[in-house]
Amino acid sequence: MTRLPCSRVVVVLALLVACETPRATLPPTDVDAIPEARATGLEIARDWRVEDGFHVDALDAPTGATRVGALVVLDGPGAAPRIEARGAGGAWAPLETTFEEPDQRVARVDLTFVAHRAELRIAASDVDRIAMITWSAVVPVPVADEARDVGVVSAPLRSEFAALGVRDRASWGARATRCTDADPDKTRIAIHHTATPSGGDIGARLRGIQAYHMDTNGWCDIGYHFLVSLDGTVWEGRDHDLLGTHTAANNTGNVGICFIGCFHSSSCNDWTPFMPPDVMIQSAGRVAREVARIHEITITTDTLKGHRDHPDQSTACPGDHLHARLDEIRALAGAVTTPRFGAEWVSQTFPAEVTRGAIADGVIEMRNVGTETWTPGATFLGTTQPRDVESALATPTWIAPNRPATVDREVAPGEVGRFVFSVRAPVSLGEHAQFFTLVQEDVAWFSDPGMGGPADDVVHVRVTSIAPSEVDAGIDAGTSGSIEGGCTIDHARRSPAAALALLLALALLLRRRTT
C-alpha cells in the first residue's frame, strides 16, 4: 500500500472539509453576518503577518463564504495593487477588478469551495500606496445579469426630497439599479454610518460603496436610501420606494439613512472627525422628518433608532458618538416646522371682462409664508391644471407660455411679493380661467407635499371675453355686424325707405346743377 506524505494528507483533509457544504445549498450571507475587516496602509504594514513578500490577513466566516471581495482606496491615482485571496487550505487567486477609478478599485474572486475561513494578501511593494481597504468573505446574492448595471436608470427623486436639497443619483453617477422589490409603506427609520473616511470626492466614495455592495455582496444596489456627507449634503441612495438592504431581517418598511464617516469610540483609524458635526445631524433630521410626514410615522425610540438597536443585530453601527445623538435626530424628525417654500394669496387686479383679442395688465400679490427668500429669476408664477400648461391667456411679454412672471424683487419670509404681467382675452367669447401657483425653478412647486401651497387649483385669473362695442368697432349706430378675430366687418343693408330718401336727395341735387 502506497502511503502519502504527511503534508499531502493535510492538504487532502483540508479540501475534504472545505467541500462539506455544497455551494448550491447556501443562502446569501445576512447583512449583519458578513465578516468584514478594514485597515489603513499603516495598519497593514504594522499588523498583518508577512509571508513570501506579501502582507496577509484572515477572516473567519462561520456561515461559510464563496466569494472574497475588497474596496481599495489608494493614496492617489495609480495602478491596481496586487491582491490575492483564498479559502483556508486552498490556492491563492488574484482578485478581478470590477470597478475602477483613478484612486479606488473594487475587486473580487469566487472561491472554488465553501470556506469557513478566508485569507487576503497584498504585495508588500504595494502596501504604502493603500489609504484604506475594506474586505469581506460572503455568499453573494445570485445575480442573473450584471451586464445591465450601467447608467443611472431609476425612478425620479421624489419632489418632496428634491425640495429639501437632496442630490439625486445622477449627481453622483450611480449605476443602474437591479432592485425590483417594492416597499412603499414605510413604518420606521434606521440610522447608520459607513465606518469609512468621510472626506474626499463624495461622488467617488458613493460609487465605490455602491460597487462594493453590488459586486462583492451581489446586492441589487447600494444598501441605504439616503447618505449624509460631512458638509450636511444629503444624497439619494437606493430609491425610497424600494426595499433597502441595511438592517438584517429588519429591512421591510425601514428607511436607511447613513452618515458617511466613522463615528465610533474605536476602530475608526485616523478617519476624523469621530464626532458627527451638527450640520449632519440637522440634515438627517430634516430628511427623517419628511419621511415621517409622507408615511405618517410618529417618531419615537421604536420608529427611529440606530442599526444596533434593532432585534438580533451584532454591530456597533452607527457608532457610539452618533448613537449618542439619536435623541437630537428624533426631536428634529418629530418637530412641526415651517415649510421651505410657501405662499398665501393677498390680492390681484385683473379686470373681469376684456374685449376679445385685447390685452389687460394686472398684478397678483402673494405673501411668503415659507422659510426661504424669494428671488427674481428663481421664484416664478407657473401655470397649473395641469402644471406647465401653455396658457390661452399668454401674451408676448410672458417669460414663457407657462411662466407669466417672476417675483419683482427679493421677498423675505413674511413679506408680500408682486407678480406683474398681462393677459390676452381669447378670441372665443365667454369665460376663460387660468390657474397658477408659485414654483422655485428646478427645486419645488409650492403646492408639492410638504410645501406651504397654495394648491394648484386655488389662485387663478378668470377673464370673460366680450365682443367690442359697435362704436369702438367704427360701425354706425343702428347697424349690426359680426367680427371674426377683429379682422372682417359685414356692412348692414339699408331699408327701402332709406333708399328712396337717398334717391330723392340725388334727384334734387341734379336738378339744381341743371338750372
C-alpha positions as a printed Julia matrix, in Angstrom:
515×3 Matrix{Float64}:
   0.0     0.0     0.0
   1.35    3.39   -1.0
   1.49    5.93    1.84
   1.0     9.64    1.14
   3.47   12.06    2.68
   2.08   13.77    5.78
   1.88   17.19    4.1
  -0.28   15.77    1.3
  -2.62   14.13    3.8
  -3.16   17.51    5.47
  -3.96   19.13    2.12
  -6.41   16.37    1.15
  -8.16   16.58    4.53
  -8.41   20.36    4.24
 -10.02   20.07    0.83
 -12.46   17.42    2.05
 -13.51   19.61    4.98
 -13.85   22.62    2.7
 -16.21   20.72    0.39
 -18.53   19.51    3.15
 -21.18   22.15    2.37
 -22.49   22.13   -1.21
 -22.33   25.65   -2.71
 -25.83   25.46   -4.14
 -27.46   24.93   -0.74
 -26.0    28.01    0.93
 -28.27   31.07    1.27
 -26.73   34.55    0.79
 -24.96   35.89    3.87
 -27.19   38.04    6.08
 -26.32   41.72    6.2
 -25.13   41.57    9.81
 -23.4    38.22    9.43
 -20.97   39.41    6.75
 -17.4    39.01    8.03
 -15.7    42.28    7.15
 -12.43   43.98    8.04
 -10.95   47.43    7.39
  -7.4    48.69    7.6
  -5.24   51.6     6.55
  -1.92   51.1     4.79
  -0.1    51.83    8.05
  -2.13   49.18    9.87
  -1.49   46.64    7.13
   2.26   47.23    7.38
   2.13   47.11   11.19
  -0.4    44.39   11.99
  -0.69   41.91    9.12
   1.71   39.0     9.04
   4.44   38.96    6.38
   4.76   35.89    4.2
   6.56   35.36    0.86
   6.67   39.07    0.03
   3.01   39.66    0.98
   1.14   41.07    3.97
  -1.59   38.58    4.94
  -4.84   38.91    6.94
  -7.59   36.39    7.74
 -11.34   36.45    8.43
 -13.49   33.75    9.98
 -16.69   33.02    8.04
 -18.8    30.91   10.41
 -21.72   30.55    7.99
 -19.46   29.88    5.04
 -18.18   32.01    2.17
 -17.83   31.5    -1.55
 -16.51   34.95   -2.52
 -13.87   37.35   -1.24
 -14.21   40.98   -2.28
 -12.48   44.27   -1.48
 -12.91   48.02   -1.8
  -9.47   49.62   -2.06
  -8.86   53.37   -1.77
  -5.39   54.43   -2.93
  -3.5    57.48   -1.72
  -3.57   58.82   -5.29
  -4.11   57.74   -8.89
  -2.19   54.63   -9.82
  -2.21   51.04  -10.95
  -4.21   48.44   -9.04
  -2.23   46.83   -6.21
  -1.56   43.1    -6.37
  -4.18   41.46   -4.16
  -4.93   37.74   -3.86
  -7.32   35.67   -1.75
  -8.12   32.09   -0.87
 -10.22   29.94    1.36
  -8.09   28.41    4.08
  -6.33   25.39    2.59
  -6.9    26.49   -1.0
  -4.71   28.06   -3.62
  -4.14   31.81   -3.86
  -6.02   33.51   -6.71
  -5.89   37.14   -7.87
  -8.89   39.38   -7.32
 -10.59   40.53  -10.52
 -11.27   44.27  -10.77
 -14.97   45.03  -11.36
 -14.93   48.78  -10.68
 -12.09   51.19  -11.3
 -11.48   54.89  -10.77
  -8.1    56.64  -10.61
  -7.75   56.22   -6.84
 -10.04   53.32   -5.95
 -10.86   49.78   -7.01
 -13.48   47.16   -6.24
 -12.25   43.62   -6.89
 -13.37   40.08   -6.08
 -12.63   36.4    -6.57
 -15.04   33.48   -6.36
 -13.68   30.56   -4.34
 -13.73   27.02   -5.65
 -15.2    25.67   -2.4
 -17.14   26.82    0.64
 -14.64   28.31    3.06
 -15.15   28.91    6.76
 -12.01   30.98    6.95
 -10.78   33.33    4.23
  -7.38   34.94    3.73
  -6.34   38.02    1.8
  -2.81   39.11    0.91
  -1.36   42.29   -0.6
   2.06   42.56   -2.21
   4.42   44.28    0.24
   5.58   46.62   -2.52
   2.02   47.99   -2.9
   1.06   48.46    0.74
   2.42   52.01    1.05
   0.04   53.14   -1.77
  -3.08   51.99    0.07
  -5.07   54.58    2.03
  -7.74   52.09    3.12
  -9.01   48.63    2.3
 -12.37   47.1     3.25
 -12.68   43.4     2.52
 -15.2    40.67    3.24
 -15.98   36.99    2.78
 -19.56   36.23    1.74
 -22.01   34.03   -0.03
 -23.27   36.64   -2.53
 -26.84   37.19   -3.64
 -27.2    35.46   -7.04
 -27.28   37.91   -9.95
 -28.95   36.98  -13.22
 -27.42   39.68  -15.41
 -24.66   42.02  -14.27
 -24.15   43.36  -17.79
 -27.09   45.76  -17.46
 -25.64   47.59  -14.45
 -24.83   50.76  -16.36
 -26.26   54.28  -16.37
 -28.4    55.88  -13.7
 -31.77   54.34  -14.56
 -34.04   54.78  -11.57
 -37.33   56.43  -10.65
 -37.04   60.23  -10.43
 -36.23   61.62   -7.0
 -39.48   62.45   -5.21
 -40.25   66.16   -5.33
 -40.51   66.34   -1.52
 -36.87   65.29   -1.18
 -35.73   67.47   -4.07
 -37.29   70.43   -2.24
 -35.06   69.63    0.76
 -31.98   69.84   -1.44
 -31.34   66.08   -1.66
 -28.9    65.32   -4.5
 -30.26   62.68   -6.85
 -28.5    59.54   -8.12
 -27.47   61.16  -11.38
 -25.48   63.79   -9.44
 -23.04   61.16   -8.17
 -23.04   58.88  -11.23
 -24.9    55.93   -9.79
 -25.07   52.68  -11.69
 -28.48   51.4   -12.74
 -30.34   49.6   -10.0
 -31.17   45.9   -10.3
 -33.71   46.18   -7.47
 -37.3    45.1    -8.12
 -38.7    44.54   -4.62
 -41.15   47.35   -3.89
 -41.51   48.51   -0.29
 -43.61   51.69   -0.44
 -45.17   51.55    3.04
 -42.53   52.79    5.47
 -43.05   52.47    9.21
 -39.59   53.15   10.69
 -36.15   54.69   10.11
 -32.68   53.24   10.79
 -29.56   55.36   11.31
 -26.16   54.03   10.15
 -22.58   55.1     9.49
 -20.33   53.8     6.72
 -17.33   53.26    9.03
 -15.12   54.73    6.28
 -13.29   58.03    5.77
 -15.69   60.96    5.46
 -13.73   63.33    3.2
 -12.57   63.45   -0.39
 -14.7    63.24   -3.51
 -18.09   62.18   -2.17
 -19.38   61.16   -5.58
 -16.43   58.8    -6.0
 -16.89   57.48   -2.46
 -20.56   56.71   -3.16
 -19.71   54.99   -6.43
 -17.16   52.86   -4.62
 -19.61   51.88   -1.86
 -22.26   51.04   -4.45
 -19.83   48.91   -6.48
 -18.68   47.1    -3.33
 -22.28   46.35   -2.31
 -23.25   45.15   -5.79
 -20.09   43.39   -6.97
 -18.97   41.74   -3.75
 -22.25   41.11   -1.91
 -24.36   40.71   -5.04
 -26.88   43.27   -3.76
 -29.14   44.93   -6.3
 -27.92   48.44   -5.41
 -26.28   50.49   -2.69
 -27.92   49.36    0.54
 -29.06   52.71    2.02
 -31.86   55.02    0.89
 -30.07   58.25    1.87
 -26.48   59.14    2.73
 -25.3    62.29    4.51
 -21.85   63.77    3.86
 -19.74   65.79    6.26
 -21.0    69.15    4.94
 -24.64   68.19    5.54
 -25.44   67.39    1.9
 -27.94   64.55    1.61
 -27.5    62.13   -1.3
 -30.11   59.79   -2.76
 -29.09   56.15   -2.48
 -31.49   53.34   -3.28
 -34.91   54.53   -4.44
 -37.09   55.46   -1.45
 -39.94   53.14   -2.55
 -37.71   50.06   -2.88
 -36.77   47.55   -0.2
 -33.42   48.51    1.33
 -30.52   46.28    2.37
 -29.1    47.82    5.53
 -30.5    46.13    8.64
 -30.61   42.32    8.53
 -34.1    40.81    8.93
 -35.42   44.34    9.59
 -35.44   45.92    6.14
 -39.15   45.78    5.38
 -40.75   49.18    5.92
 -37.4    50.57    7.08
 -35.7    53.65    5.55
 -31.91   53.56    5.87
 -30.17   56.91    6.48
 -26.4    56.53    6.56
 -23.78   59.05    7.76
 -20.61   58.95    5.63
 -17.77   58.58    8.12
 -16.73   56.65   11.2
 -18.26   57.79   14.49
 -17.35   55.05   16.93
 -15.17   55.16   20.01
 -12.7    52.69   18.44
 -11.76   51.05   15.13
 -12.01   54.31   13.18
  -8.3    54.51   12.37
  -7.43   58.17   11.65
 -10.67   58.93    9.8
 -11.55   62.12   11.63
 -13.82   63.66   12.7
 -15.05   61.0    15.09
 -17.9    63.24   16.29
 -20.67   63.89   13.72
 -20.91   67.64   13.0
 -24.16   69.46   13.83
 -24.9    70.06   10.16
 -25.03   66.29    9.54
 -27.44   65.83   12.45
 -29.68   68.63   11.18
 -29.75   67.33    7.62
 -30.55   63.78    8.71
 -33.29   65.15   10.97
 -34.87   67.06    8.07
 -34.9    64.02    5.79
 -36.27   61.83    8.58
 -38.99   64.43    9.26
 -40.05   64.37    5.61
 -40.1    60.56    5.58
 -42.22   60.64    8.74
 -44.6    63.19    7.23
 -45.04   61.27    3.97
 -45.75   57.98    5.75
 -47.47   59.39    8.86
 -44.84   57.89   11.17
 -44.94   59.04   14.77
 -41.31   59.5    15.8
 -40.39   57.5    18.92
 -37.46   55.44   20.12
 -39.11   52.48   18.39
 -39.65   54.11   15.0
 -36.27   55.89   14.68
 -33.26   54.09   16.07
 -29.72   53.04   15.37
 -28.79   49.96   13.38
 -27.59   48.17   16.51
 -30.88   48.82   18.35
 -32.88   46.59   16.01
 -33.57   42.97   17.07
 -30.84   40.38   16.58
 -28.14   42.78   15.37
 -24.47   42.21   16.18
 -22.92   45.53   15.19
 -21.63   48.79   16.72
 -23.29   50.78   13.91
 -23.96   53.74   13.88
 -21.02   54.17   16.27
 -21.06   55.36   19.88
 -20.7    59.07   19.07
 -23.54   59.13   16.55
 -25.71   56.84   18.66
 -25.46   59.36   21.49
 -27.16   61.98   19.3
 -30.15   59.95   18.16
 -32.44   61.9    20.5
 -31.49   65.09   18.64
 -32.38   63.47   15.31
 -35.68   62.27   16.78
 -36.5    65.78   18.01
 -35.82   67.21   14.56
 -37.73   64.44   12.81
 -40.78   64.85   15.03
 -40.89   68.64   15.03
 -43.63   70.63   13.31
 -41.81   73.21   11.21
 -42.46   75.89    8.64
 -42.01   74.6     5.07
 -39.19   75.9     2.9
 -41.5    77.24    0.22
 -45.0    78.5     0.91
 -47.26   81.36   -0.14
 -50.71   82.73    0.51
 -52.79   84.84   -1.87
 -53.15   88.54   -0.93
 -54.78   90.32   -3.9
 -54.94   90.71   -7.67
 -56.03   93.49  -10.06
 -57.07   91.94  -13.35
 -60.39   93.17  -14.88
 -63.23   90.67  -15.02
 -64.17   91.5   -18.63
 -61.78   92.11  -21.52
 -62.62   92.68  -25.17
 -61.69   89.59  -27.1
 -58.21   89.81  -28.53
 -57.36   92.73  -26.24
 -54.57   92.78  -23.63
 -55.08   93.75  -19.99
 -52.37   94.38  -17.36
 -52.58   93.21  -13.77
 -50.76   92.13  -10.63
 -51.01   89.1    -8.31
 -49.68   89.69   -4.8
 -48.58   86.76   -2.6
 -47.19   86.63    0.95
 -44.1    84.49    1.67
 -45.09   82.01    4.41
 -42.05   79.73    3.98
 -38.52   79.93    5.31
 -36.72   80.7     2.04
 -36.39   84.16    0.48
 -37.94   84.52   -2.98
 -35.63   85.88   -5.66
 -36.21   87.19   -9.2
 -35.17   84.64  -11.8
 -35.68   81.74   -9.37
 -39.2    82.2    -7.97
 -41.88   82.18  -10.68
 -45.61   82.17  -11.14
 -46.29   78.94  -13.03
 -49.35   77.64  -14.82
 -51.28   74.7   -13.36
 -54.29   72.47  -14.05
 -52.21   70.85  -15.44
 -48.8    72.09  -14.36
 -46.77   73.83  -17.04
 -49.69   74.01  -19.46
 -49.27   76.61  -22.23
 -51.86   79.18  -21.29
 -54.52   80.52  -23.67
 -54.13   83.88  -21.84
 -50.38   84.2   -22.61
 -49.03   87.39  -24.22
 -45.64   88.07  -25.84
 -44.46   89.7   -22.59
 -44.64   86.4   -20.67
 -41.32   84.75  -19.83
 -42.69   81.58  -21.41
 -46.18   80.29  -22.25
 -46.2    78.57  -18.84
 -44.38   81.3   -16.84
 -46.13   84.68  -16.86
 -43.75   86.4   -14.45
 -41.04   86.13  -11.82
 -41.24   87.89   -8.47
 -40.45   91.61   -8.82
 -37.85   91.75   -6.01
 -36.33   89.71   -3.19
 -39.11   88.79   -0.78
 -38.11   87.64    2.71
 -40.35   85.38    4.83
 -43.42   87.34    5.96
 -43.19   89.93    3.17
 -45.5    90.36    0.18
 -44.21   89.9    -3.36
 -45.72   91.05   -6.66
 -46.03   89.22   -9.94
 -46.73   91.75  -12.7
 -47.91   90.52  -16.1
 -50.6    90.89  -18.77
 -53.25   88.59  -20.2
 -54.86   88.47  -23.63
 -58.57   87.7   -23.83
 -59.08   84.73  -26.16
 -60.99   85.29  -29.4
 -63.82   82.93  -28.42
 -66.48   84.71  -26.4
 -67.18   83.61  -22.83
 -65.31   82.87  -19.63
 -61.69   81.68  -19.63
 -59.74   80.73  -16.49
 -56.05   80.07  -15.93
 -54.8    78.62  -12.62
 -51.38   79.4   -11.14
 -49.14   78.61   -8.22
 -45.56   79.51   -7.37
 -42.59   77.41   -8.37
 -38.96   77.57   -7.25
 -37.48   76.63  -10.61
 -35.76   73.21  -10.65
 -36.39   72.84   -6.91
 -40.06   72.56   -5.97
 -43.6    73.62   -6.7
 -45.08   75.4    -3.7
 -48.04   73.02   -3.95
 -45.86   69.92   -3.56
 -46.49   67.74   -0.48
 -44.58   69.2     2.44
 -44.55   72.7     0.97
 -46.79   75.59    2.06
 -49.01   75.92   -1.02
 -51.2    77.32   -2.4
 -52.68   74.28   -4.13
 -52.75   74.07   -7.91
 -56.47   74.87   -8.11
 -56.68   77.97   -5.88
 -55.08   81.05   -7.48
 -56.49   81.93  -10.89
 -57.21   84.73  -13.33
 -60.72   84.49  -14.81
 -61.35   86.6   -17.91
 -64.64   86.92  -19.78
 -64.03   87.7   -23.46
 -66.64   90.13  -24.74
 -67.39   91.45  -28.23
 -66.2    95.01  -28.93
 -68.9    97.69  -28.82
 -70.19   98.96  -32.19
 -68.81  102.46  -31.58
 -65.39  101.09  -30.71
 -65.5    98.98  -33.86
 -66.32  102.02  -36.07
 -69.86  100.84  -37.01
 -72.77  103.32  -37.3
 -75.45  103.12  -34.65
 -78.48  101.22  -35.77
 -76.45   98.68  -37.7
 -75.46   95.18  -36.83
 -72.26   93.4   -37.69
 -70.07   90.4   -36.93
 -66.35   90.41  -36.12
 -64.22   87.32  -36.51
 -60.85   87.83  -34.92
 -61.26   91.62  -35.28
 -60.43   91.32  -38.97
 -63.63   91.42  -41.05
 -66.79   93.53  -40.96
 -70.04   92.86  -42.95
 -71.97   96.09  -43.61
 -75.75   96.03  -42.97
 -78.34   96.62  -45.72
 -80.33   99.9   -45.7
 -84.14   99.75  -45.5
 -86.31  100.53  -48.66
 -87.46  103.85  -47.15
 -83.91  104.95  -46.61
 -83.04  104.01  -50.2
 -85.97  106.07  -51.55
 -84.93  109.1   -49.49
 -81.43  108.83  -50.89
 -82.73  108.71  -54.48
 -84.86  111.85  -53.91
 -81.87  113.69  -52.48
 -79.79  112.79  -55.54
 -82.57  113.94  -57.89
 -82.79  117.35  -56.19
 -79.02  117.77  -56.42
 -79.01  117.02  -60.17
 -81.93  119.46  -60.79
 -80.04  122.32  -59.11
 -76.98  121.71  -61.25
 -79.04  121.88  -64.48
 -80.92  125.11  -63.69
